[in-house]
XYZ file of C-alpha atoms in Angstrom:
471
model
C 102.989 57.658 34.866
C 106.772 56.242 34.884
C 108.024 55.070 32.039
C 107.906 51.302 32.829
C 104.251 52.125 33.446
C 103.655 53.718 30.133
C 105.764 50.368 28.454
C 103.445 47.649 29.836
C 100.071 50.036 29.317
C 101.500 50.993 26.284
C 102.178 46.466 25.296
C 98.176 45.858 26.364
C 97.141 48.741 23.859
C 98.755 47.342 21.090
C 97.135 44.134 21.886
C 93.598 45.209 21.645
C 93.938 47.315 18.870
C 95.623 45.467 16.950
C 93.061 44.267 14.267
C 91.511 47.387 14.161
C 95.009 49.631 13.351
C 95.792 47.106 10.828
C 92.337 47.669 9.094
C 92.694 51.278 9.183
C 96.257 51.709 7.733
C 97.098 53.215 5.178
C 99.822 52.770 2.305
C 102.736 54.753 3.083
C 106.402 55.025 2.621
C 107.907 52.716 4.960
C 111.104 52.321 6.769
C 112.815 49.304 8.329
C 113.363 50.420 12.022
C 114.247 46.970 14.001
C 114.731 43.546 13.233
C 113.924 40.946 15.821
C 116.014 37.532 14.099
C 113.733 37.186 11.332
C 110.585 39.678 12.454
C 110.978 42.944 10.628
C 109.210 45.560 12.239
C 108.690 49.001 9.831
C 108.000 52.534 10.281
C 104.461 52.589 9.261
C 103.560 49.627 12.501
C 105.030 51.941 15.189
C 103.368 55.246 13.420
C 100.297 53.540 13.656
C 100.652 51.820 17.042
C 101.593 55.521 18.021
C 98.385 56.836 16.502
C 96.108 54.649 18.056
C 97.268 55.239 21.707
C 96.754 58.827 20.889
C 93.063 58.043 20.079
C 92.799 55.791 22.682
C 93.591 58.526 25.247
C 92.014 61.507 23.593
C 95.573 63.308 23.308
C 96.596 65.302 20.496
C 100.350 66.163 21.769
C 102.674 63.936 19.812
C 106.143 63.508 21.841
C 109.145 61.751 20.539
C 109.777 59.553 23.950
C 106.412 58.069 23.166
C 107.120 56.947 19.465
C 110.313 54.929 20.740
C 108.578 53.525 23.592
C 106.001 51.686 21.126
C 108.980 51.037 19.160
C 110.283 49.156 22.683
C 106.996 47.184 23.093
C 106.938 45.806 19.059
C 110.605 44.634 19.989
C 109.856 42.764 22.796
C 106.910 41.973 21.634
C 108.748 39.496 18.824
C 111.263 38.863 21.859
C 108.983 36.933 23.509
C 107.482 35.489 20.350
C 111.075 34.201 19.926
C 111.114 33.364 23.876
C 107.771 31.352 23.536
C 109.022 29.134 20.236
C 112.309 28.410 22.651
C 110.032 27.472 24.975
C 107.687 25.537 23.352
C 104.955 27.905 24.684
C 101.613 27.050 22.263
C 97.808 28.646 22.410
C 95.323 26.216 21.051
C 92.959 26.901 17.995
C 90.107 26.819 20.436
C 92.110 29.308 22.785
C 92.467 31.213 19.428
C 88.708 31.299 18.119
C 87.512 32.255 21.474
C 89.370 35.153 22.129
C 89.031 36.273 18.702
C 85.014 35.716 18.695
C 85.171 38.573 21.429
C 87.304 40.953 19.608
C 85.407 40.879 16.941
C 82.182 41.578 18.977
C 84.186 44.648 20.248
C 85.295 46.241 17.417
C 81.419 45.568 16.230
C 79.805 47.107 19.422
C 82.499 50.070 17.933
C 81.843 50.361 14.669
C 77.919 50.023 15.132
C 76.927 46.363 13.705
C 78.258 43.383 11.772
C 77.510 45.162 8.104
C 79.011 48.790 9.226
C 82.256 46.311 10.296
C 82.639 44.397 7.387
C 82.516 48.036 5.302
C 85.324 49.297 7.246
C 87.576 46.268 6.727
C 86.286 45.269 2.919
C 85.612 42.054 4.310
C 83.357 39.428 5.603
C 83.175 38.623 9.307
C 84.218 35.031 8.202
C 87.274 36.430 5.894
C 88.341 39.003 8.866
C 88.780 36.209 11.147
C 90.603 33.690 8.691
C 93.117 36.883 8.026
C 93.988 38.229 11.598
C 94.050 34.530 13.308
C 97.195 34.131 12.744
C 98.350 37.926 14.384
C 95.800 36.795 17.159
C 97.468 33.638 17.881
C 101.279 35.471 18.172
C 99.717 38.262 20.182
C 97.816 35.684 22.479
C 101.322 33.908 22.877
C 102.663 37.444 24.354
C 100.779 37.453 26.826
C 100.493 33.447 27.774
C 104.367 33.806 28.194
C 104.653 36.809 30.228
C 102.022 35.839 32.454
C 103.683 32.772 32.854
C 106.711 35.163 34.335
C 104.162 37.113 35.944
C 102.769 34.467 38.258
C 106.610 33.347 39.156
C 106.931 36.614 41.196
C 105.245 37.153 44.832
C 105.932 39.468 47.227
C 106.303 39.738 51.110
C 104.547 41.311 54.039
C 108.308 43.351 54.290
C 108.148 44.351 50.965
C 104.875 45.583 51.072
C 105.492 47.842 54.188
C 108.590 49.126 52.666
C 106.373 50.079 49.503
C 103.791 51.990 51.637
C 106.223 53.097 53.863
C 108.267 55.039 51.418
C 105.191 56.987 50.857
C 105.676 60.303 52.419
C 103.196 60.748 55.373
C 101.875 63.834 53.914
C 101.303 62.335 50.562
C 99.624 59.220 51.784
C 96.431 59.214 49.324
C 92.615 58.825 50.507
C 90.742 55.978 49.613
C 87.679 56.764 47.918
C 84.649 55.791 49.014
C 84.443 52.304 48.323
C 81.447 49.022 47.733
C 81.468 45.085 47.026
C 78.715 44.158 45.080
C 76.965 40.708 43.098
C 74.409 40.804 40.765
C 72.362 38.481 39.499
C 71.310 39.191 35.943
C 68.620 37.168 34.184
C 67.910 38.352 30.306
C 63.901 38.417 29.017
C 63.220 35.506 26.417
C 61.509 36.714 23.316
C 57.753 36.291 23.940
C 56.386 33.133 22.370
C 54.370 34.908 19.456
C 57.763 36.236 18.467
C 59.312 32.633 18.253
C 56.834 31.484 16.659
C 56.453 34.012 14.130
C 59.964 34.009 12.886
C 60.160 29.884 12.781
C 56.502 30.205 10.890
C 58.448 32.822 8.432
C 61.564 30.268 8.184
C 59.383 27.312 7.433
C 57.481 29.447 4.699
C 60.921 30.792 2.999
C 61.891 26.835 2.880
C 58.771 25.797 1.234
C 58.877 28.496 -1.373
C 62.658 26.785 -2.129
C 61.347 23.044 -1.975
C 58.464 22.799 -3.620
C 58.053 26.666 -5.432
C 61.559 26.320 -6.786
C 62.072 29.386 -5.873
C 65.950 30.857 -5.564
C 67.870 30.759 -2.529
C 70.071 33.643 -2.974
C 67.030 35.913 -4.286
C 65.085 35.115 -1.003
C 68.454 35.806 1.237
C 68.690 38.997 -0.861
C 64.842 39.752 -0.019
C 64.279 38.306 3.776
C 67.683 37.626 5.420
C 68.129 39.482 8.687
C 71.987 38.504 8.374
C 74.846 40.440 7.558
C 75.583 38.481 4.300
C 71.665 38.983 2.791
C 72.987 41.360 0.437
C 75.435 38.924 -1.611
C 72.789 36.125 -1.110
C 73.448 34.983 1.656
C 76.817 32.981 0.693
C 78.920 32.148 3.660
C 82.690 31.631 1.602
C 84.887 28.002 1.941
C 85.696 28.289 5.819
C 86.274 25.812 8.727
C 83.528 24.346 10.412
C 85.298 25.235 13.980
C 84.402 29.208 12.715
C 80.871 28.254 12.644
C 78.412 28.622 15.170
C 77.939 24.466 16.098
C 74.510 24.275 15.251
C 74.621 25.852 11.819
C 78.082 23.265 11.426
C 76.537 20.052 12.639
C 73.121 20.690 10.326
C 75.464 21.845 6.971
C 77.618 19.416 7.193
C 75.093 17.000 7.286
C 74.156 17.951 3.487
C 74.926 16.761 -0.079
C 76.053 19.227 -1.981
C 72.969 21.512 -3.482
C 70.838 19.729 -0.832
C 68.552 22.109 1.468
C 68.615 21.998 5.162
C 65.638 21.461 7.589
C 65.066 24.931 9.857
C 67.671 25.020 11.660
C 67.627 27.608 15.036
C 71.028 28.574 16.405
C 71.527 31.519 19.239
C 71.355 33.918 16.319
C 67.491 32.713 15.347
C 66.784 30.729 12.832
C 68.462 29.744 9.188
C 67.570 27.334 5.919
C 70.967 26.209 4.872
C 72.508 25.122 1.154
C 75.405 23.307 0.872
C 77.456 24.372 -1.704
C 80.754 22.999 -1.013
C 82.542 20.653 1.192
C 86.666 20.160 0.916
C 88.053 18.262 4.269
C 86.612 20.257 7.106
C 86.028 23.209 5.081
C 82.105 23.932 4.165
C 80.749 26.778 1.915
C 76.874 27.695 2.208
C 74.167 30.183 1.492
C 71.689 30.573 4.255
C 68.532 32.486 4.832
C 68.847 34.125 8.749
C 65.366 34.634 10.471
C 65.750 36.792 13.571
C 63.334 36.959 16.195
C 62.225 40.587 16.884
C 63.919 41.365 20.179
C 61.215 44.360 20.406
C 58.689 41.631 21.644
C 60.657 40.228 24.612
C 58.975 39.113 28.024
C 60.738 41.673 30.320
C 57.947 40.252 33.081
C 59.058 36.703 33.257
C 62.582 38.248 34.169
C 61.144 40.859 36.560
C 59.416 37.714 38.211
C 62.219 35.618 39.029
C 64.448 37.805 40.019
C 61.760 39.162 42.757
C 61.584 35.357 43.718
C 65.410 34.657 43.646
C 65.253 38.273 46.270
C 62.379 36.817 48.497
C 64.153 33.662 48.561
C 67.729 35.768 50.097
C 65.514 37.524 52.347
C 63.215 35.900 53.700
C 63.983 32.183 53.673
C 67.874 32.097 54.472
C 69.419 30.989 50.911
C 72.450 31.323 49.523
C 72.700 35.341 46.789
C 76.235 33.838 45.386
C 74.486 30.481 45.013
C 71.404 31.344 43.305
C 73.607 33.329 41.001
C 75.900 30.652 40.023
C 72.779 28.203 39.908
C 70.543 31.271 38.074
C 72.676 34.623 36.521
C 72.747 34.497 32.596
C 76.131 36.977 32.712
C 78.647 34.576 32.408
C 81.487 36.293 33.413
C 80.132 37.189 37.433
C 77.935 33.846 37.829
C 81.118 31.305 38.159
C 82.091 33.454 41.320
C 78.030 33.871 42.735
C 77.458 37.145 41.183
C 80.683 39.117 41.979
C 81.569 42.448 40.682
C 84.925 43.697 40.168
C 86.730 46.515 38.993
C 87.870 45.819 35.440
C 91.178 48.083 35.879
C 92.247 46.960 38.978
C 91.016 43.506 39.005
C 89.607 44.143 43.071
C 86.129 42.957 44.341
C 86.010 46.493 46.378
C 84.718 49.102 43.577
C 84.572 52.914 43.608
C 81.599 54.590 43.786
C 82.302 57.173 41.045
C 83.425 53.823 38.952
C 80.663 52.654 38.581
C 78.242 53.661 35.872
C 75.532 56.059 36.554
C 72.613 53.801 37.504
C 74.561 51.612 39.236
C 76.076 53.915 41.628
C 72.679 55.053 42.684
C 71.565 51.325 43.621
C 74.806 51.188 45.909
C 74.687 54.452 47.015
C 70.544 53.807 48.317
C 71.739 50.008 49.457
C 74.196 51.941 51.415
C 71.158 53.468 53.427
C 69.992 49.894 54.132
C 73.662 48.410 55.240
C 75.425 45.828 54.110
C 73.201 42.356 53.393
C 70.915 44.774 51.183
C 69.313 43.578 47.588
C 67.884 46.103 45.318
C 64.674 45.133 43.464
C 65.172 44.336 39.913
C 66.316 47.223 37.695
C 66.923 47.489 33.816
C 69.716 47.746 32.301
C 72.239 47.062 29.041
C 74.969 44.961 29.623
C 78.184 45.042 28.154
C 79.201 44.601 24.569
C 75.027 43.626 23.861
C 72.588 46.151 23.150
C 69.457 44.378 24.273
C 68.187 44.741 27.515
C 68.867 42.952 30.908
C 67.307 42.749 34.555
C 69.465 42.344 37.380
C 69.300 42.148 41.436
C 72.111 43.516 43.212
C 73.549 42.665 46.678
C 75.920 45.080 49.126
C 78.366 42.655 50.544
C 80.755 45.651 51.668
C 80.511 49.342 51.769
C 84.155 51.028 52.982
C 83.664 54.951 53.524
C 86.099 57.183 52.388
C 89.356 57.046 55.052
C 93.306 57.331 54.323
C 94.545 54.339 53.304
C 96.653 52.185 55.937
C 98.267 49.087 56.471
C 95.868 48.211 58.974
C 92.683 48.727 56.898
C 94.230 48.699 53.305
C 96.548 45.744 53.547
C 95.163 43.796 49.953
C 94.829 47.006 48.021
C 98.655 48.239 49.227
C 99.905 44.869 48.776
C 97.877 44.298 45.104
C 99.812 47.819 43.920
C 103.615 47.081 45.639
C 103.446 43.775 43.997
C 102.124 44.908 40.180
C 105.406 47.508 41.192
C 107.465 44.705 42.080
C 106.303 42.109 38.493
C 107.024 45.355 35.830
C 110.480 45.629 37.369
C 111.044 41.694 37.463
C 109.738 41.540 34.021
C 111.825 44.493 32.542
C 115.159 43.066 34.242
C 114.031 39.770 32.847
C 113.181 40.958 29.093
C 116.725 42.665 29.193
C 118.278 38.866 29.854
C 116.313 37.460 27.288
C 117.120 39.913 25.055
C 120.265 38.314 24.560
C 119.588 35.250 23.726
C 117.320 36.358 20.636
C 119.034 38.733 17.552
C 117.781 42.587 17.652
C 119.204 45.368 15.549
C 118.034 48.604 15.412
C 118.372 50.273 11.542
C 117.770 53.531 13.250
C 119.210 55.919 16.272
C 117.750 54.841 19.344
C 117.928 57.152 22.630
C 120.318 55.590 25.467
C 117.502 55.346 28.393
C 117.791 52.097 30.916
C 114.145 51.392 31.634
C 115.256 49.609 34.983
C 116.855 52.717 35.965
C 114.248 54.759 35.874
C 111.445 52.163 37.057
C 113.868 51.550 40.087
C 113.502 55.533 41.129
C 109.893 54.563 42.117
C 111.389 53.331 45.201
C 112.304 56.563 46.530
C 108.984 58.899 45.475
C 109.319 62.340 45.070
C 108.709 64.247 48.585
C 105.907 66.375 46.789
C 102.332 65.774 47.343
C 100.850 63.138 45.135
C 97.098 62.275 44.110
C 95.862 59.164 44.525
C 95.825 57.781 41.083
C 99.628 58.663 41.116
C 100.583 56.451 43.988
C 98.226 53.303 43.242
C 97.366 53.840 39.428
């Protein structure tokens, strides 16, 4: 990968590790290596920044080059932070809470649950969000403002044969064998008995508090299926925009000491004290009664999806319809169902992408040709570790071939112009660069970025893989 490459992969990386390599460091005796005006950027952030890449790609070779070019992403990292407040750039607190909600439930997919989490940082999944918003909200700004610089820069039919042209012929790559597939994904609802058994437990738990004066924190301790059961279930003074808005709207309807009605949110169902109000700020102990996702009715989903199927095949409607109208996955159903490659950002996916189970349901809707819907198949979405049923649809399937600008056009023009935006946006950081203060407290090779980016324009004559031309 070029160096430019390795800068901007190298910028992303830092972004979604960044809670977890501040959790993990360790004290150390640190150095002042840059300032950026009043951002002072040490030793021990780049070692770290430098460790986790390493993890991230499973190398163990440390090289010099690569330390200084995290050290180049922290700097204009707080370059653009500067750039943004210049610019009046802002990301909204809702912006903020959403993006962090999903990092969180990343790094606790990672570390194996909510309580394995919270031991790893020391903290509550509350507290870990009050003290990273802030580093959330300036990494968030990063990006808004460079995709803002991003979107600025297009590229033209002549610039995209010039890129593929300056391929050598003999080192034009293959392009793998290729599909374009929806889903629709609808997830089993807990079978009634379960519901009912866990509000019947709930109800119970809230009588024994009412009229058995029994203690709130003592039952959390005993029954609470949440991650704060072990300290009573006390939630500490946070804002009522962290909470989920159910659990919000019913504690914030309390007096102070005063017990809450069962209340069910999307995590099952709580009894809620009010300890504390101050502004918008709440504190609370809660009792969390999950419904067992063992007894989940995996035939109710198995049934509609064969009726969403008969109704594509056999009576003319609409797959990327029913999947807006239908799909519970929330990030394909706004486009009806599509599937896209989360690296490249395409709708045409390789086969050997794709995971196991669902390469074989391409690879046997491949038999069938294009128009083809599988029957409903299991499987575990993303980031959840419950269980999901999906139908999937073969909108395209593009055999292996070499690519062209005939047949390839959107994939040769997606790669010239990503090209085209890291050499804008290094030429541009180097202009902004002087309108913000940077000073390096330590030697610094002499190595122009735009220089070297630029020699992508005439490749090397020797053969080159795929991945080397368009990854």
């Amino acid at each position: 990968m070029h160096r430019k490459g390795k800068i901007l992969a190298l910028s992303i990386f830092i972004l979604l590790f960044n809670l977890s390599a501040q959790a993990q460091s360790s004290e150390v005796v640190d150095q002042i290596v840059a300032v950026v005006n009043d951002h002072v950027i040490l030793k021990s952030e780049v070692d770290q920044r430098v460790y986790e890449y390493m993890q991230g790609t499973e190398s163990d070779v440390f090289e010099e080059e690569l330390w200084y070019q995290v050290l180049e992403s922290l700097v204009d990292n707080y370059v653009l932070v500067e750039k943004a407040r210049i610019d009046s750039v802002v990301v909204g607190d809702e912006e903020v809470n959403r993006q962090l909600d999903q990092r969180i439930n990343q790094l606790v997919q990672r570390a194996g649950g909510e309580e394995e989490l919270e031991q790893s940082f020391g903290s509550t999944i509350l507290e870990i969000k009050a003290e990273y918003r802030n580093i959330f909200r300036q990494d968030m700004l990063v990006e808004r403002i460079r995709q803002q610089k991003v979107a600025e820069i297009n590229i033209t039919r002549p610039e995209v044969n010039e890129f593929f042209n300056n391929i050598p012929q003999d080192s034009i790559p293959l392009i793998p064998e290729s599909v374009a597939l929806s889903q629709i994904v609808i997830t089993p609802p807990p079978k009634e008995d379960a519901i009912n058994d866990s509000y019947n437990i709930a109800v119970q738990l809230r009588d024994s508090i009412l009229n058995d004066g029994k203690d709130i924190e003592e039952l959390a301790r005993r029954h609470s299926d949440g991650p704060t059961a072990s300290s009573g279930g006390r939630l500490p003074m946070v804002p009522t925009n962290d909470l989920i808005t159910e659990y919000a709207a019913a504690a914030s309807a309390l007096d102070p000491g005063e017990i809450s009605e069962v209340v069910e949110t999307s995590q099952g169902y709580h009894i809620i004290r009010l300890n504390e109000r101050s502004g918008d700020n709440i504190s609370t102990n809660h009792i969390l009664i999950e419904v067992n996702e063992d007894e989940l009715d995996e035939e109710y989903a198995i049934n509609k999806l064969e009726a969403l199927r008969d109704s594509v095949a056999n009576h003319g409607e609409s797959f990327s319809e029913l999947a807006r109208e239908h799909s519970e996955d929330s990030n394909t159903a706004p486009s009806g169902g599509i599937l896209i490659d989360p690296q490249t950002g395409q709708r045409q996916i390789e086969i050997n992408k794709l995971d196991a189970a669902l390469s074989q349901i391409a690879r046997e809707l491949g038999d069938e040709g294009e128009g083809a819907i599988s029957e409903p198949n299991a499987f575990t979405p993303n980031q959840a570790s419950g269980v999901a049923y999906r139908i999937v649809m073969l909108r395209e399937y593009i055999p292996q071939h070499q690519a062209s600008l005939e047949t390839d056009y959107q994939l040769i023009e997606s790669y010239a112009l990503q090209q085209k935006q890291q050499l804008e946006l290094m030429k541009w950081m180097k202009e902004i660069r002087d309108d913000v203060y940077v000073e390096y407290r330590i030697p610094v090779p002499d190595i122009d970025p735009i220089q070297e980016a630029s020699s992508v324009d005439n490749p090397d004559p020797s053969p080159v893989q795929p991945e080397e031309t368009f990854n």
